[in-house]
Short mmCIF file of C-alpha atoms and ligand atoms in Angstrom, two decimals:
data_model
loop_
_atom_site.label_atom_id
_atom_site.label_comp_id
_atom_site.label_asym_id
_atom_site.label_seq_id
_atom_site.Cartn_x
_atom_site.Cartn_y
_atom_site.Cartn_z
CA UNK A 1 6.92 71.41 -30.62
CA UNK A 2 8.56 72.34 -34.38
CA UNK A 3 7.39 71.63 -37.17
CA UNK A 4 9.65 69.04 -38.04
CA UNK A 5 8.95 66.94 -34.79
CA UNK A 6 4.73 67.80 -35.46
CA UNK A 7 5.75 66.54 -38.78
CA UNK A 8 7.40 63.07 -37.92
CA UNK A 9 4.42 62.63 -35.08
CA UNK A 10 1.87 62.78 -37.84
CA UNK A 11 3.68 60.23 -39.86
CA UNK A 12 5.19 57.49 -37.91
CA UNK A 13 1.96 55.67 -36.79
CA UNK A 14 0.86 55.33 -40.51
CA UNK A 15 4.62 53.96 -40.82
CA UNK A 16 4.73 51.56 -38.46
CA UNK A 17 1.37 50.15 -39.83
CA UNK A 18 2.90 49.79 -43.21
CA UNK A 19 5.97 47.97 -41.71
CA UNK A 20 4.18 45.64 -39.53
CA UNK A 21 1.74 44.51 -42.11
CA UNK A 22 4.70 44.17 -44.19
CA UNK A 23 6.69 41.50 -41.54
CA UNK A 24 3.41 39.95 -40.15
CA UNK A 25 2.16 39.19 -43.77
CA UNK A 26 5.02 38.53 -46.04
CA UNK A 27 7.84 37.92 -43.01
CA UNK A 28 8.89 34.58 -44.66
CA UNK A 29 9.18 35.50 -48.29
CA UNK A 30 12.76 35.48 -49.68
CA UNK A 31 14.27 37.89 -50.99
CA UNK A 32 18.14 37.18 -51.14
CA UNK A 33 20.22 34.09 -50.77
CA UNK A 34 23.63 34.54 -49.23
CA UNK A 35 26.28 33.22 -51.30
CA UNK A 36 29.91 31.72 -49.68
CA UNK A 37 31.70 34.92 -50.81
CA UNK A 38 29.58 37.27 -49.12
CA UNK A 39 30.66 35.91 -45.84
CA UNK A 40 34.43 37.13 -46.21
CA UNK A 41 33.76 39.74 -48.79
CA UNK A 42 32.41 42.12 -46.49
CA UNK A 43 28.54 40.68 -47.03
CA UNK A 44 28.62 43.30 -50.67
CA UNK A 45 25.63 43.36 -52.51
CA UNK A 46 23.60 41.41 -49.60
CA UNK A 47 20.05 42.55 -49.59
CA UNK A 48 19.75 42.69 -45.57
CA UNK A 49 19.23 46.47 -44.31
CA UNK A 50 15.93 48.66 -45.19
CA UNK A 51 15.84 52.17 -45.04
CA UNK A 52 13.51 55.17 -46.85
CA UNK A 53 15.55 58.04 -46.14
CA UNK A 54 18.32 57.30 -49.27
CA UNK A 55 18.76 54.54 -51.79
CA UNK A 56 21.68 54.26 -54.19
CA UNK A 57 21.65 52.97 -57.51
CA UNK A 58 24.37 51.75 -59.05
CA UNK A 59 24.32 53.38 -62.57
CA UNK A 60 22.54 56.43 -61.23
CA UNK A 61 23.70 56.92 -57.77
CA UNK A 62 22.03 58.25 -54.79
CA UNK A 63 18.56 59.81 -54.32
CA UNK A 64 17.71 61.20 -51.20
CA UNK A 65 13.97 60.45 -50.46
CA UNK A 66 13.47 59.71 -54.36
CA UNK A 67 15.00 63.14 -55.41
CA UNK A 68 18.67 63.40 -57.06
CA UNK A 69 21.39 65.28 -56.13
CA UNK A 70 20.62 67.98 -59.17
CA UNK A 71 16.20 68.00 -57.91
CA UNK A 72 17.73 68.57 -54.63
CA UNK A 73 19.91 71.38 -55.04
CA UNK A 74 17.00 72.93 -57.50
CA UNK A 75 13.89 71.99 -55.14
CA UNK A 76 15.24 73.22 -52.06
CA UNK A 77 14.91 76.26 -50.57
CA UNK A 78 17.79 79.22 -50.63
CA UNK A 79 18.97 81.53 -48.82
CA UNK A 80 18.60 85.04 -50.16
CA UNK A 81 20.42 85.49 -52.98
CA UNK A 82 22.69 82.41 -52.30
CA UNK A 83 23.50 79.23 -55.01
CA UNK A 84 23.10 76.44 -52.34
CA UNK A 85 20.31 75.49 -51.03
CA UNK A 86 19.54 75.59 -46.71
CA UNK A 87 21.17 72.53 -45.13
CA UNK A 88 18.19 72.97 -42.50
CA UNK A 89 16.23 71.93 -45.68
CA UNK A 90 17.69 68.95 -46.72
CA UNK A 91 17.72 67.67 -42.91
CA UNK A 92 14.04 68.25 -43.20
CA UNK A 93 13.68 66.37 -46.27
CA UNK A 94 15.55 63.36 -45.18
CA UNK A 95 13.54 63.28 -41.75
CA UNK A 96 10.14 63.90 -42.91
CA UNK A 97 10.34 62.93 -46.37
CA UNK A 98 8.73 66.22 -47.56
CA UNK A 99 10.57 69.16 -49.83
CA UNK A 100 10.00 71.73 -47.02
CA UNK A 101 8.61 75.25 -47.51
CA UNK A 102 10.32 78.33 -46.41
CA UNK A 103 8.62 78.20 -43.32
CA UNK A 104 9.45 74.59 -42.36
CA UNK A 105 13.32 75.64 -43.03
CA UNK A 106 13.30 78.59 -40.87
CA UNK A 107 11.64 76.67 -38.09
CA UNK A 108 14.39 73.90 -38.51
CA UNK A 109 16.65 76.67 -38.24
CA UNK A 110 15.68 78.43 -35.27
CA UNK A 111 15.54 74.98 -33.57
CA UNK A 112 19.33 74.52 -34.32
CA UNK A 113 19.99 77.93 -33.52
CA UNK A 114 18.26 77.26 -29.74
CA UNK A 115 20.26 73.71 -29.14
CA UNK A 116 23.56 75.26 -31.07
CA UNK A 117 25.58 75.76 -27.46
CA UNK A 118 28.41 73.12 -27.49
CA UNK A 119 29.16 72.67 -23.73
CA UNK A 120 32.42 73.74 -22.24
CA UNK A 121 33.99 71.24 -20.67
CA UNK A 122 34.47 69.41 -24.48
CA UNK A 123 36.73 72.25 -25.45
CA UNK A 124 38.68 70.83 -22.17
CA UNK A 125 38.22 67.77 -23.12
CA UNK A 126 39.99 68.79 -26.58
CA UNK A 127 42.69 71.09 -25.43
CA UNK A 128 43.83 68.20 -23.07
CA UNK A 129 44.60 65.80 -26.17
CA UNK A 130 47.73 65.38 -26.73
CA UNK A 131 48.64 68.04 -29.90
CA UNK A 132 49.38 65.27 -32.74
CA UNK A 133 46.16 63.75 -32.08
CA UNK A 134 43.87 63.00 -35.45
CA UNK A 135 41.21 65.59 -36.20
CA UNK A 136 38.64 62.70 -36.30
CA UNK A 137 40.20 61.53 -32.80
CA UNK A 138 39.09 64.80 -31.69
CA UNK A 139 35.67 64.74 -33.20
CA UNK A 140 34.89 61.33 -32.42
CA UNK A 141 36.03 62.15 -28.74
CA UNK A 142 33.90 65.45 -28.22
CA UNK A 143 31.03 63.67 -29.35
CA UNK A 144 31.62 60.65 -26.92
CA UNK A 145 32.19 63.06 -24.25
CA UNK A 146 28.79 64.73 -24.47
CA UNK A 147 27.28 61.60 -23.94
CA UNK A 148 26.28 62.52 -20.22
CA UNK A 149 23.59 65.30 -21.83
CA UNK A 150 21.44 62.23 -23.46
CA UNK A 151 17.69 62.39 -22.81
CA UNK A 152 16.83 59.49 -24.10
CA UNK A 153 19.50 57.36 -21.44
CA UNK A 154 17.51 59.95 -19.21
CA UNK A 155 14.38 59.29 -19.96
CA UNK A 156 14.98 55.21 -20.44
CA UNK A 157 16.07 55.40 -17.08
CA UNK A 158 12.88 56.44 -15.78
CA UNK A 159 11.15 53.64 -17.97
CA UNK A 160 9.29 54.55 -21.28
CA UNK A 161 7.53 52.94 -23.72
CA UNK A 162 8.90 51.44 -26.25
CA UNK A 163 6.55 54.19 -28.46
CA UNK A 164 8.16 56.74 -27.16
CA UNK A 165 11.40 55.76 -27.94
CA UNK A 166 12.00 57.95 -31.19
CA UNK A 167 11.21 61.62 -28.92
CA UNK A 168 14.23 61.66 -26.43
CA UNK A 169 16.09 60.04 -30.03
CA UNK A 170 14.97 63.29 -31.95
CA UNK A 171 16.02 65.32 -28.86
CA UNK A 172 19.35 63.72 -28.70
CA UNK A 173 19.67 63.86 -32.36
CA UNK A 174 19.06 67.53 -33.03
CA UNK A 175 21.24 68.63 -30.45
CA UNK A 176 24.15 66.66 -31.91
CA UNK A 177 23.33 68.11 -35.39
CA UNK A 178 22.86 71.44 -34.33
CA UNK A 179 26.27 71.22 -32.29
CA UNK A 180 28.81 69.75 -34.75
CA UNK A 181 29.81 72.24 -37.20
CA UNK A 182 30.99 74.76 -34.09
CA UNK A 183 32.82 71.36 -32.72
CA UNK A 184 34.62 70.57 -36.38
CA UNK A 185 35.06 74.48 -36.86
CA UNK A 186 37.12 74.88 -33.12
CA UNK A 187 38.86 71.66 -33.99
CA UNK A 188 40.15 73.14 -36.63
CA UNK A 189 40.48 76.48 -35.68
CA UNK A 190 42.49 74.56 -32.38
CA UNK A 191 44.31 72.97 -34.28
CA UNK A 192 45.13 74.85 -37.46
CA UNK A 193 44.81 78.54 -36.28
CA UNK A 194 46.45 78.73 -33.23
CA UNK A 195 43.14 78.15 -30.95
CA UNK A 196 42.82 81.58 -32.08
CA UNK A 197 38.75 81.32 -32.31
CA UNK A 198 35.52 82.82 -33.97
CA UNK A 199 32.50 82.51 -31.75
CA UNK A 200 29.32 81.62 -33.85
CA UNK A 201 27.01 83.48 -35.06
CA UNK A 202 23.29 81.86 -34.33
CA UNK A 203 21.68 83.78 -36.57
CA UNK A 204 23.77 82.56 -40.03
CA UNK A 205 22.28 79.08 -41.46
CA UNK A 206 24.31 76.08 -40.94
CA UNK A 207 26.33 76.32 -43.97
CA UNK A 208 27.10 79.95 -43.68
CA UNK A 209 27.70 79.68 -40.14
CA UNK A 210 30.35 77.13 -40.50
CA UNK A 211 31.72 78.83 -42.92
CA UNK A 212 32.10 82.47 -40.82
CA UNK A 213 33.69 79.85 -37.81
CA UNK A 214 36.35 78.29 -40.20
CA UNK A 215 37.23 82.06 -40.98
CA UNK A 216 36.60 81.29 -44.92
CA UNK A 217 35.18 83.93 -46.34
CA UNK A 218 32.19 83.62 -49.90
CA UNK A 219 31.77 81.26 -51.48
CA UNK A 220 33.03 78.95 -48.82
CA UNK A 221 29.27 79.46 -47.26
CA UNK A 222 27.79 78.21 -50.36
CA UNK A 223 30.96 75.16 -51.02
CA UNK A 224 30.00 74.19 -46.69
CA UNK A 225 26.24 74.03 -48.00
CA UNK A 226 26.81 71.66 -50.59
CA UNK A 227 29.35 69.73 -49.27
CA UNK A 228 27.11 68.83 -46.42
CA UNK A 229 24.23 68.13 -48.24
CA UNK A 230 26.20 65.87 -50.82
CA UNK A 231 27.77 63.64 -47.96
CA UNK A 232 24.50 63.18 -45.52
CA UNK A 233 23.76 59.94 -46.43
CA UNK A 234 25.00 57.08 -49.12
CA UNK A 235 21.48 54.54 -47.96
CA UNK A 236 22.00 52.25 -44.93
CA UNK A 237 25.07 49.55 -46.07
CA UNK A 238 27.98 52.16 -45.73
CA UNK A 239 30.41 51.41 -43.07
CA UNK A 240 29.55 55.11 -41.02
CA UNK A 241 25.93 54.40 -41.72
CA UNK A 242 25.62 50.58 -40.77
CA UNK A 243 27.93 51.14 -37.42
CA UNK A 244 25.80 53.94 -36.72
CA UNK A 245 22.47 51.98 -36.55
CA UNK A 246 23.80 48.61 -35.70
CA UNK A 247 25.08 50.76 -32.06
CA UNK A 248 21.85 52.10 -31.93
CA UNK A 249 20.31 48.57 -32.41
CA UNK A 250 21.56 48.30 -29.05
CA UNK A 251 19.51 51.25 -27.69
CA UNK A 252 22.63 52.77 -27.32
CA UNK A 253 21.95 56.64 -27.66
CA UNK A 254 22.59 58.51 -30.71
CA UNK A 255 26.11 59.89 -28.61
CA UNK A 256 27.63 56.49 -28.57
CA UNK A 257 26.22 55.70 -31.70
CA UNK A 258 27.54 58.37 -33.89
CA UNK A 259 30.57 58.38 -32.33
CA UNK A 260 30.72 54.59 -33.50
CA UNK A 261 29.90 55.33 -37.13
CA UNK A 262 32.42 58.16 -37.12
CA UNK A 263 35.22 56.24 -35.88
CA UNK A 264 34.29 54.23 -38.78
CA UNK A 265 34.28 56.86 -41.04
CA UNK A 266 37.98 57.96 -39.99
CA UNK A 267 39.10 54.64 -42.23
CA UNK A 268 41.00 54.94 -45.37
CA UNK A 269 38.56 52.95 -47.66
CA UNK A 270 35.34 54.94 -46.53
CA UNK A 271 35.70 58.86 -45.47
CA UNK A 272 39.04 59.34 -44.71
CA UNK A 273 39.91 58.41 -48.57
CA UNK A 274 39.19 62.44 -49.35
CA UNK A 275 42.47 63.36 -47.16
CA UNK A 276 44.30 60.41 -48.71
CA UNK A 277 43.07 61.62 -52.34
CA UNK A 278 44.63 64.78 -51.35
CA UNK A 279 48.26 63.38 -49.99
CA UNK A 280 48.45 61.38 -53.32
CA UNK A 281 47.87 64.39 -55.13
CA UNK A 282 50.15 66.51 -53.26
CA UNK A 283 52.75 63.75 -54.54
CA UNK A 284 52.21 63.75 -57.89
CA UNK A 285 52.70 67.64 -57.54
CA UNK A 286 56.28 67.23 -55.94
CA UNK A 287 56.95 64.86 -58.14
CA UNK A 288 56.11 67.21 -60.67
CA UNK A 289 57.50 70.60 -59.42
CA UNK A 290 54.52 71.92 -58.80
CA UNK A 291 53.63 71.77 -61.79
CA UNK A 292 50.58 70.01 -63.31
CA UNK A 293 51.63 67.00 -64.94
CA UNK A 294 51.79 66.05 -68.72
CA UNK A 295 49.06 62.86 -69.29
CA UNK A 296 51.85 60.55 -70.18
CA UNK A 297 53.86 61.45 -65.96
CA UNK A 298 50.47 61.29 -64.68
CA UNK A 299 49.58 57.71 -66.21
CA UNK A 300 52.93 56.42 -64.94
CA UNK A 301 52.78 57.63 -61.58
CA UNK A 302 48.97 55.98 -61.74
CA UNK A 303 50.75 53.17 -62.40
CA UNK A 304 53.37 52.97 -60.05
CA UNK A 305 50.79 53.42 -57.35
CA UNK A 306 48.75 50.36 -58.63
CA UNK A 307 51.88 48.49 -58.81
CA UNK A 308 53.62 49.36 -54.98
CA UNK A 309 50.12 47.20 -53.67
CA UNK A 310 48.36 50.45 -53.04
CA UNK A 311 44.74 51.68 -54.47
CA UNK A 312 44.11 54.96 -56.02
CA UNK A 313 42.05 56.99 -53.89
CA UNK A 314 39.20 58.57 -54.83
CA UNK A 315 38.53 56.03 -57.46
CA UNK A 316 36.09 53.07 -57.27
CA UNK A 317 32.86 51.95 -55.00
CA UNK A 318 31.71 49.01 -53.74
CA UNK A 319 27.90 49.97 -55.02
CA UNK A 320 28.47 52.55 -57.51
CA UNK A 321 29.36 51.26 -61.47
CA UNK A 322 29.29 55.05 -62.40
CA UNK A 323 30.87 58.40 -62.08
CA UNK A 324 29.24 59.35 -58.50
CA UNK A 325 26.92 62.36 -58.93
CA UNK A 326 28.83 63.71 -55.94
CA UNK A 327 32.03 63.79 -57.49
CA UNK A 328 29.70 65.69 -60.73
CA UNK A 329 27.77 68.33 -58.13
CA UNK A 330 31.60 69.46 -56.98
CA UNK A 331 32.71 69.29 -60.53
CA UNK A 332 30.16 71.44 -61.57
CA UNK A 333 31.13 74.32 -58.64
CA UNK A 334 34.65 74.10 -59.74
CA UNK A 335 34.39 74.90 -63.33
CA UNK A 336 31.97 77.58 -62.01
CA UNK A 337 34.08 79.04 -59.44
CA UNK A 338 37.89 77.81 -59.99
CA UNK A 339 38.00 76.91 -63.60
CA UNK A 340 41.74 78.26 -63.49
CA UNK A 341 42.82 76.63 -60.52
CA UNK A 342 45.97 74.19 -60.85
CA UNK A 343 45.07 71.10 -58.55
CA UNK A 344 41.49 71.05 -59.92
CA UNK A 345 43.17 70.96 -63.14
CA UNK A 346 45.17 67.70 -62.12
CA UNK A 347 41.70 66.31 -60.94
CA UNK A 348 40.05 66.72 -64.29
CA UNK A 349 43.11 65.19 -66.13
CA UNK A 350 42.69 62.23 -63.36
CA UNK A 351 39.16 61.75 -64.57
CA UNK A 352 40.68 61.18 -67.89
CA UNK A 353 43.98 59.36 -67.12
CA UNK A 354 42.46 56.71 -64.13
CA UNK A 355 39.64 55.03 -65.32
CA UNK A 356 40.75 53.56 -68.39
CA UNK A 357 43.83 52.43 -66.24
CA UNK A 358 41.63 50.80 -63.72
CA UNK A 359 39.50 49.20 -66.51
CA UNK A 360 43.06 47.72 -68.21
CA UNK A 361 44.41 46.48 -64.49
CA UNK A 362 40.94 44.58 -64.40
CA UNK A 363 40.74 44.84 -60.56
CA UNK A 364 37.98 47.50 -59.74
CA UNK A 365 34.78 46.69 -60.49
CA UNK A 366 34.20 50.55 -60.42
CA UNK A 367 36.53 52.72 -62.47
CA UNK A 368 35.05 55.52 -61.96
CA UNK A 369 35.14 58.55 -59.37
CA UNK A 370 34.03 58.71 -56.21
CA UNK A 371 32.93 61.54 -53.61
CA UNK A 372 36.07 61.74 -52.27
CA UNK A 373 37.99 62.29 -55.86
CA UNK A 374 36.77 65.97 -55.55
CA UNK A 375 35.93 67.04 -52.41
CA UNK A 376 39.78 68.44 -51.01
CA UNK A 377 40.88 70.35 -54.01
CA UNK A 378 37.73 72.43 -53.31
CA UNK A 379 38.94 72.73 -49.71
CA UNK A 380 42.52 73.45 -50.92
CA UNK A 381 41.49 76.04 -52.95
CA UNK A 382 39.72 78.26 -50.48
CA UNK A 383 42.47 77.73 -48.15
CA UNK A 384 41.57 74.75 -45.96
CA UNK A 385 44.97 72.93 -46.73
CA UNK A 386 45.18 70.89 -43.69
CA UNK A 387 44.01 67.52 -45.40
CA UNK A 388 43.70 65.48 -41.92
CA UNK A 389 40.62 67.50 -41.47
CA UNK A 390 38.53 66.85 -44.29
CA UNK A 391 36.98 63.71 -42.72
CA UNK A 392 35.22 65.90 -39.70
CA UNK A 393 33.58 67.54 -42.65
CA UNK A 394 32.54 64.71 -43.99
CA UNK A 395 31.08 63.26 -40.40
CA UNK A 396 29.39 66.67 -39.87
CA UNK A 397 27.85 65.85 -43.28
CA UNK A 398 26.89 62.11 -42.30
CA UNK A 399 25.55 63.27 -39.21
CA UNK A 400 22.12 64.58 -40.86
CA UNK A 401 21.86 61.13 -43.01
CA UNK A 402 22.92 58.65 -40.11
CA UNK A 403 21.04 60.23 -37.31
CA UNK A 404 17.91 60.96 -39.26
CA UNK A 405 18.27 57.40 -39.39
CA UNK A 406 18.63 56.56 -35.86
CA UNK A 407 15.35 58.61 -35.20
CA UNK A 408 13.50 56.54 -37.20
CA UNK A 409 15.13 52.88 -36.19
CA UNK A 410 13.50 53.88 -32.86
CA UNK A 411 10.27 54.83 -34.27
CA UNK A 412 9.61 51.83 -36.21
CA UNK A 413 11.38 49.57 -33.49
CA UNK A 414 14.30 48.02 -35.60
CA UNK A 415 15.45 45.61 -33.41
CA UNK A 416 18.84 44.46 -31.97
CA UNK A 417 20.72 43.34 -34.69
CA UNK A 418 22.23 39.90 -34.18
CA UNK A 419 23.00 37.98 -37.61
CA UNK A 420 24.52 34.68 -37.36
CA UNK A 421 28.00 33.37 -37.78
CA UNK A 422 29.11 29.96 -38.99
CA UNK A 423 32.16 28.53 -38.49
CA UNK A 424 34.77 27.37 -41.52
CA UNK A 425 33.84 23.87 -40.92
CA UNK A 426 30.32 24.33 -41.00
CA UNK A 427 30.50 25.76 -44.55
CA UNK A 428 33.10 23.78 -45.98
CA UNK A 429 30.16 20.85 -44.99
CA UNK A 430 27.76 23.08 -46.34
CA UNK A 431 29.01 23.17 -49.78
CA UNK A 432 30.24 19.46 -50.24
CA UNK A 433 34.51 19.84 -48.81
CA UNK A 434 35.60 16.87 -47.05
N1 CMX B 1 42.50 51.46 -56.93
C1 CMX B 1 43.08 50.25 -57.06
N2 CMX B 1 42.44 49.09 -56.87
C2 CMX B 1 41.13 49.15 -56.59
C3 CMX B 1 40.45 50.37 -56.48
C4 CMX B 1 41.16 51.56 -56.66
N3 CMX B 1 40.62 52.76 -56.52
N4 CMX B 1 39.16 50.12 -56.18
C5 CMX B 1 39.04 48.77 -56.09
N5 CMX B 1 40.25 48.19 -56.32
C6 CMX B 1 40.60 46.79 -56.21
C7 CMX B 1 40.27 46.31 -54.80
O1 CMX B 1 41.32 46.65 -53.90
C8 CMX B 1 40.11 44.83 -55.00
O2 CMX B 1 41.39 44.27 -55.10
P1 CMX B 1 41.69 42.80 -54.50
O3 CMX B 1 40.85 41.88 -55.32
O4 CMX B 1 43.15 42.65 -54.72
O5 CMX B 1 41.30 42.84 -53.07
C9 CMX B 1 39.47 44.76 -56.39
O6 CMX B 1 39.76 46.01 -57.03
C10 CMX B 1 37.96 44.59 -56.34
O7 CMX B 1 37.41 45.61 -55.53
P2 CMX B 1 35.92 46.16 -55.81
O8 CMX B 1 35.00 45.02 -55.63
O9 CMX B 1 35.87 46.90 -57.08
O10 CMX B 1 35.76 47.24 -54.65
P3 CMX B 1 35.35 46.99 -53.14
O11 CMX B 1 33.86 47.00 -53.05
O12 CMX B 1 36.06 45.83 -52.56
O13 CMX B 1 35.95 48.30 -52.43
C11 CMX B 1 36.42 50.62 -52.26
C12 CMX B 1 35.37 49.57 -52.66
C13 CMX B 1 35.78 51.98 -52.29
C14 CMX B 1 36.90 50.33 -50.85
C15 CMX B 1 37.60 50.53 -53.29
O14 CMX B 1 37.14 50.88 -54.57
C16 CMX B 1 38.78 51.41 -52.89
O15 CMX B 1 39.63 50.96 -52.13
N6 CMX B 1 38.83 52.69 -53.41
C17 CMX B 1 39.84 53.60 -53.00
C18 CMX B 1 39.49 54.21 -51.65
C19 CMX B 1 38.31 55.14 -51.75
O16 CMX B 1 38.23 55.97 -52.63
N7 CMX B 1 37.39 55.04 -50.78
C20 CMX B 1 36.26 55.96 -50.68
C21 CMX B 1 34.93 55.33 -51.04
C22 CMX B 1 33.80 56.30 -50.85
C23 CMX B 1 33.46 56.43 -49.39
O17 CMX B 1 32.97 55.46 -48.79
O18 CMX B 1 33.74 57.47 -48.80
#
């Protein structure tokens, strides 16, 4: 058994302790009240989902496991000689909940290296789409497809405890993990490169491995670290995150689950804003003849975007009231490593030029930038141009965050989720409308 699982074994009865003392002793106490608006306005700010793995803060944004973004990419462990810390690492922090040592990173490692063999028949599966089909379409279908390899459907099958539950979950889950970035690389490489391909190579880390089958060369292996780390997980009330579990709640296995949540992700107002970040930009550049804007163009073309109905991407969160640390982490590697670069210069001046825009139209609650604000001018720069693939990134990123989850819905038996719906007549009597 690795490490990791030995790990997770140790600590889930302890867990489950905690938990059920918490429901069996306090399971009445209140600790939200749902308001009329909540109902239609996507249930924001509602105090209903529990998880340990991440929890964002508004005015600070997200810790994973209580550490920030910056502890993270200083605490974790590094390849030799590299910026970015081991993506095996940060998998192991979210699962366990411990910074891991060398050791425990190599022996997460090794484990992806062993379950890394994406069958065949998905790159049939793939070639057979038709050849305009979305990038996400292709992910989301490759990872449906392998849902014939599931243990746990095996092993439930058979008939299991319910305490066992979480092993076939961790089986199912680390082979998914372990096999996306070679899916997301071929899709791209499909796709983008003439299906002209670059077998793996098992022995790379996950970051620098994805990187070698993209065909980017340093320090794309150290950008595919941190962009993977940086969109693992955003706590349990995101759209990718909640479909994921709330399929799962089903004891659906983690194939159809994460296939859910990514299908989810592919929407314009959650992951698939960093390809629509990029279009926008690409029109202010035509616009512009290629040339980065003066403040004054770039505050009117702001402004004729806000007025034509349409939001500005990258911009605003329905949790987060301040500049995402995400969007800061990728700031941070561009002025390192493309301080000269022309797009990332129209970024910056966006940091300057949309917020106090946002702030006068008096819509967003959250002026500020987002994840996605930043993340495809990084990709643009090293060459990854094709915007409609910056989601799968993204998903292979969610994957460690979402499915970490799943393992440990199953281990602490979240059940089927099932809220309640009224109808209109029901709360127009509930609040006094004749
Ligand atoms: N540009 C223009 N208007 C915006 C805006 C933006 N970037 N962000 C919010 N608003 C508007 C909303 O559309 C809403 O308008 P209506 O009242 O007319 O419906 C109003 O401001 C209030 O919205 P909010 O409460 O501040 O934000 P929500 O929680 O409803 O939505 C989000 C959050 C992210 C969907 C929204 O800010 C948005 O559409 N941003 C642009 C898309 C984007 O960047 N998405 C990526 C988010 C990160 C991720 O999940 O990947």
């Amino acid at each position: 058994m690795s490490r990791m699982k030995m790990k997770l074994q140790e600590k889930i009865p302890a867990y489950r302790d905690r938990i059920s003392t918490l429901v069996k002793e306090h399971g009445q106490e209140v600790i939200d009240q749902v308001k009329v608006f909540q109902l239609y306005g996507g249930m924001r700010g509602l105090k209903c989902l529990s998880t340990d793995i991440s929890y964002l803060d508004p005015d600070e944004g997200i810790r994973f496991r209580g550490y920030t973004i910056p502890e993270c990419l200083q605490k974790l462990p590094k390849p030799a000689g590299a910026e970015m810390p081991y993506v095996e690492g940060h998998v192991y922090l979210l699962l366990t909940g411990d910074m891991p040592t060398e050791e425990d990173v190599k022996d997460v490692a090794q484990d992806f290296s062993e379950r890394s063999k994406v069958p065949d028949y998905i790159y049939k599966v793939l070639a057979d789409m038709p050849k305009d089909t979305h990038p996400m379409s292709m992910f989301s279908a490759a990872i449906v497809s392998m849902q014939r390899e599931s243990l746990f459907v095996k092993q439930y099958e058979q008939g299991m405890s319910k305490m066992e539950y979480w092993q076939p979950m961790y089986e199912d889950a680390m082979n998914l993990m372990a096999k996306l970035p070679e899916i997301a690389a071929q899709i791209y490489r499909m796709k983008y490169r003439n299906n002209v391909i670059i077998p793996p190579k098992p022995e790379l880390d996950f970051g620098a491995n994805f990187a070698h089958m993209m065909g980017v060369d340093h320090p794309y292996d150290e950008l595919s670290r941190l962009y993977f780390m940086l969109h693992s997980d955003h706590e349990s009330g995101n759209v990718s995150a909640h479909i994921t579990h709330l399929v799962g709640s089903a004891l659906s296995d983690a194939y159809y689950a994460f296939s859910a949540g990514m299908n989810g992700l592919a929407g314009p107002l959650h992951g698939l804003a960093n390809q629509e970040v990029l279009r926008w930009i690409q029109r202010v550049m035509e616009k512009m003849d290629n040339k980065v804007p003066s403040k004054e163009s770039l505050t009117e073309f702001v402004w004729e975007t806000l007025n034509s109905g349409q939001v500005i991407p990258g911009y605003g969160h329905a949790v987060l009231r301040k500049t995402d640390p995400r969007y800061a982490a990728q700031r941070d590697f561009a002025l390192k490593h493309m301080p000269d670069d022309e797009m990332f210069k129209l970024v910056s001046m966006l940091y300057e030029v949309v917020p106090p825009i946002l702030v006068e139209q008096g819509k967003a609650k959250n002026p500020w930038p987002n994840v996605d604000a930043h993340s495809g001018v990084l990709q643009w720069h090293y060459g990854v141009k094709e915007y409609d693939f910056y989601t799968v990134m993204f998903g292979v990123g969610r994957a460690i965050g979402v499915l970490s989850n799943l393992i440990w819905d199953r281990a602490v038996g979240q059940a089927l989720e099932r809220p309640k719906s009224l109808t209109t007549e029901m709360l127009e009597k509930a609040v006094g409308i004749k």
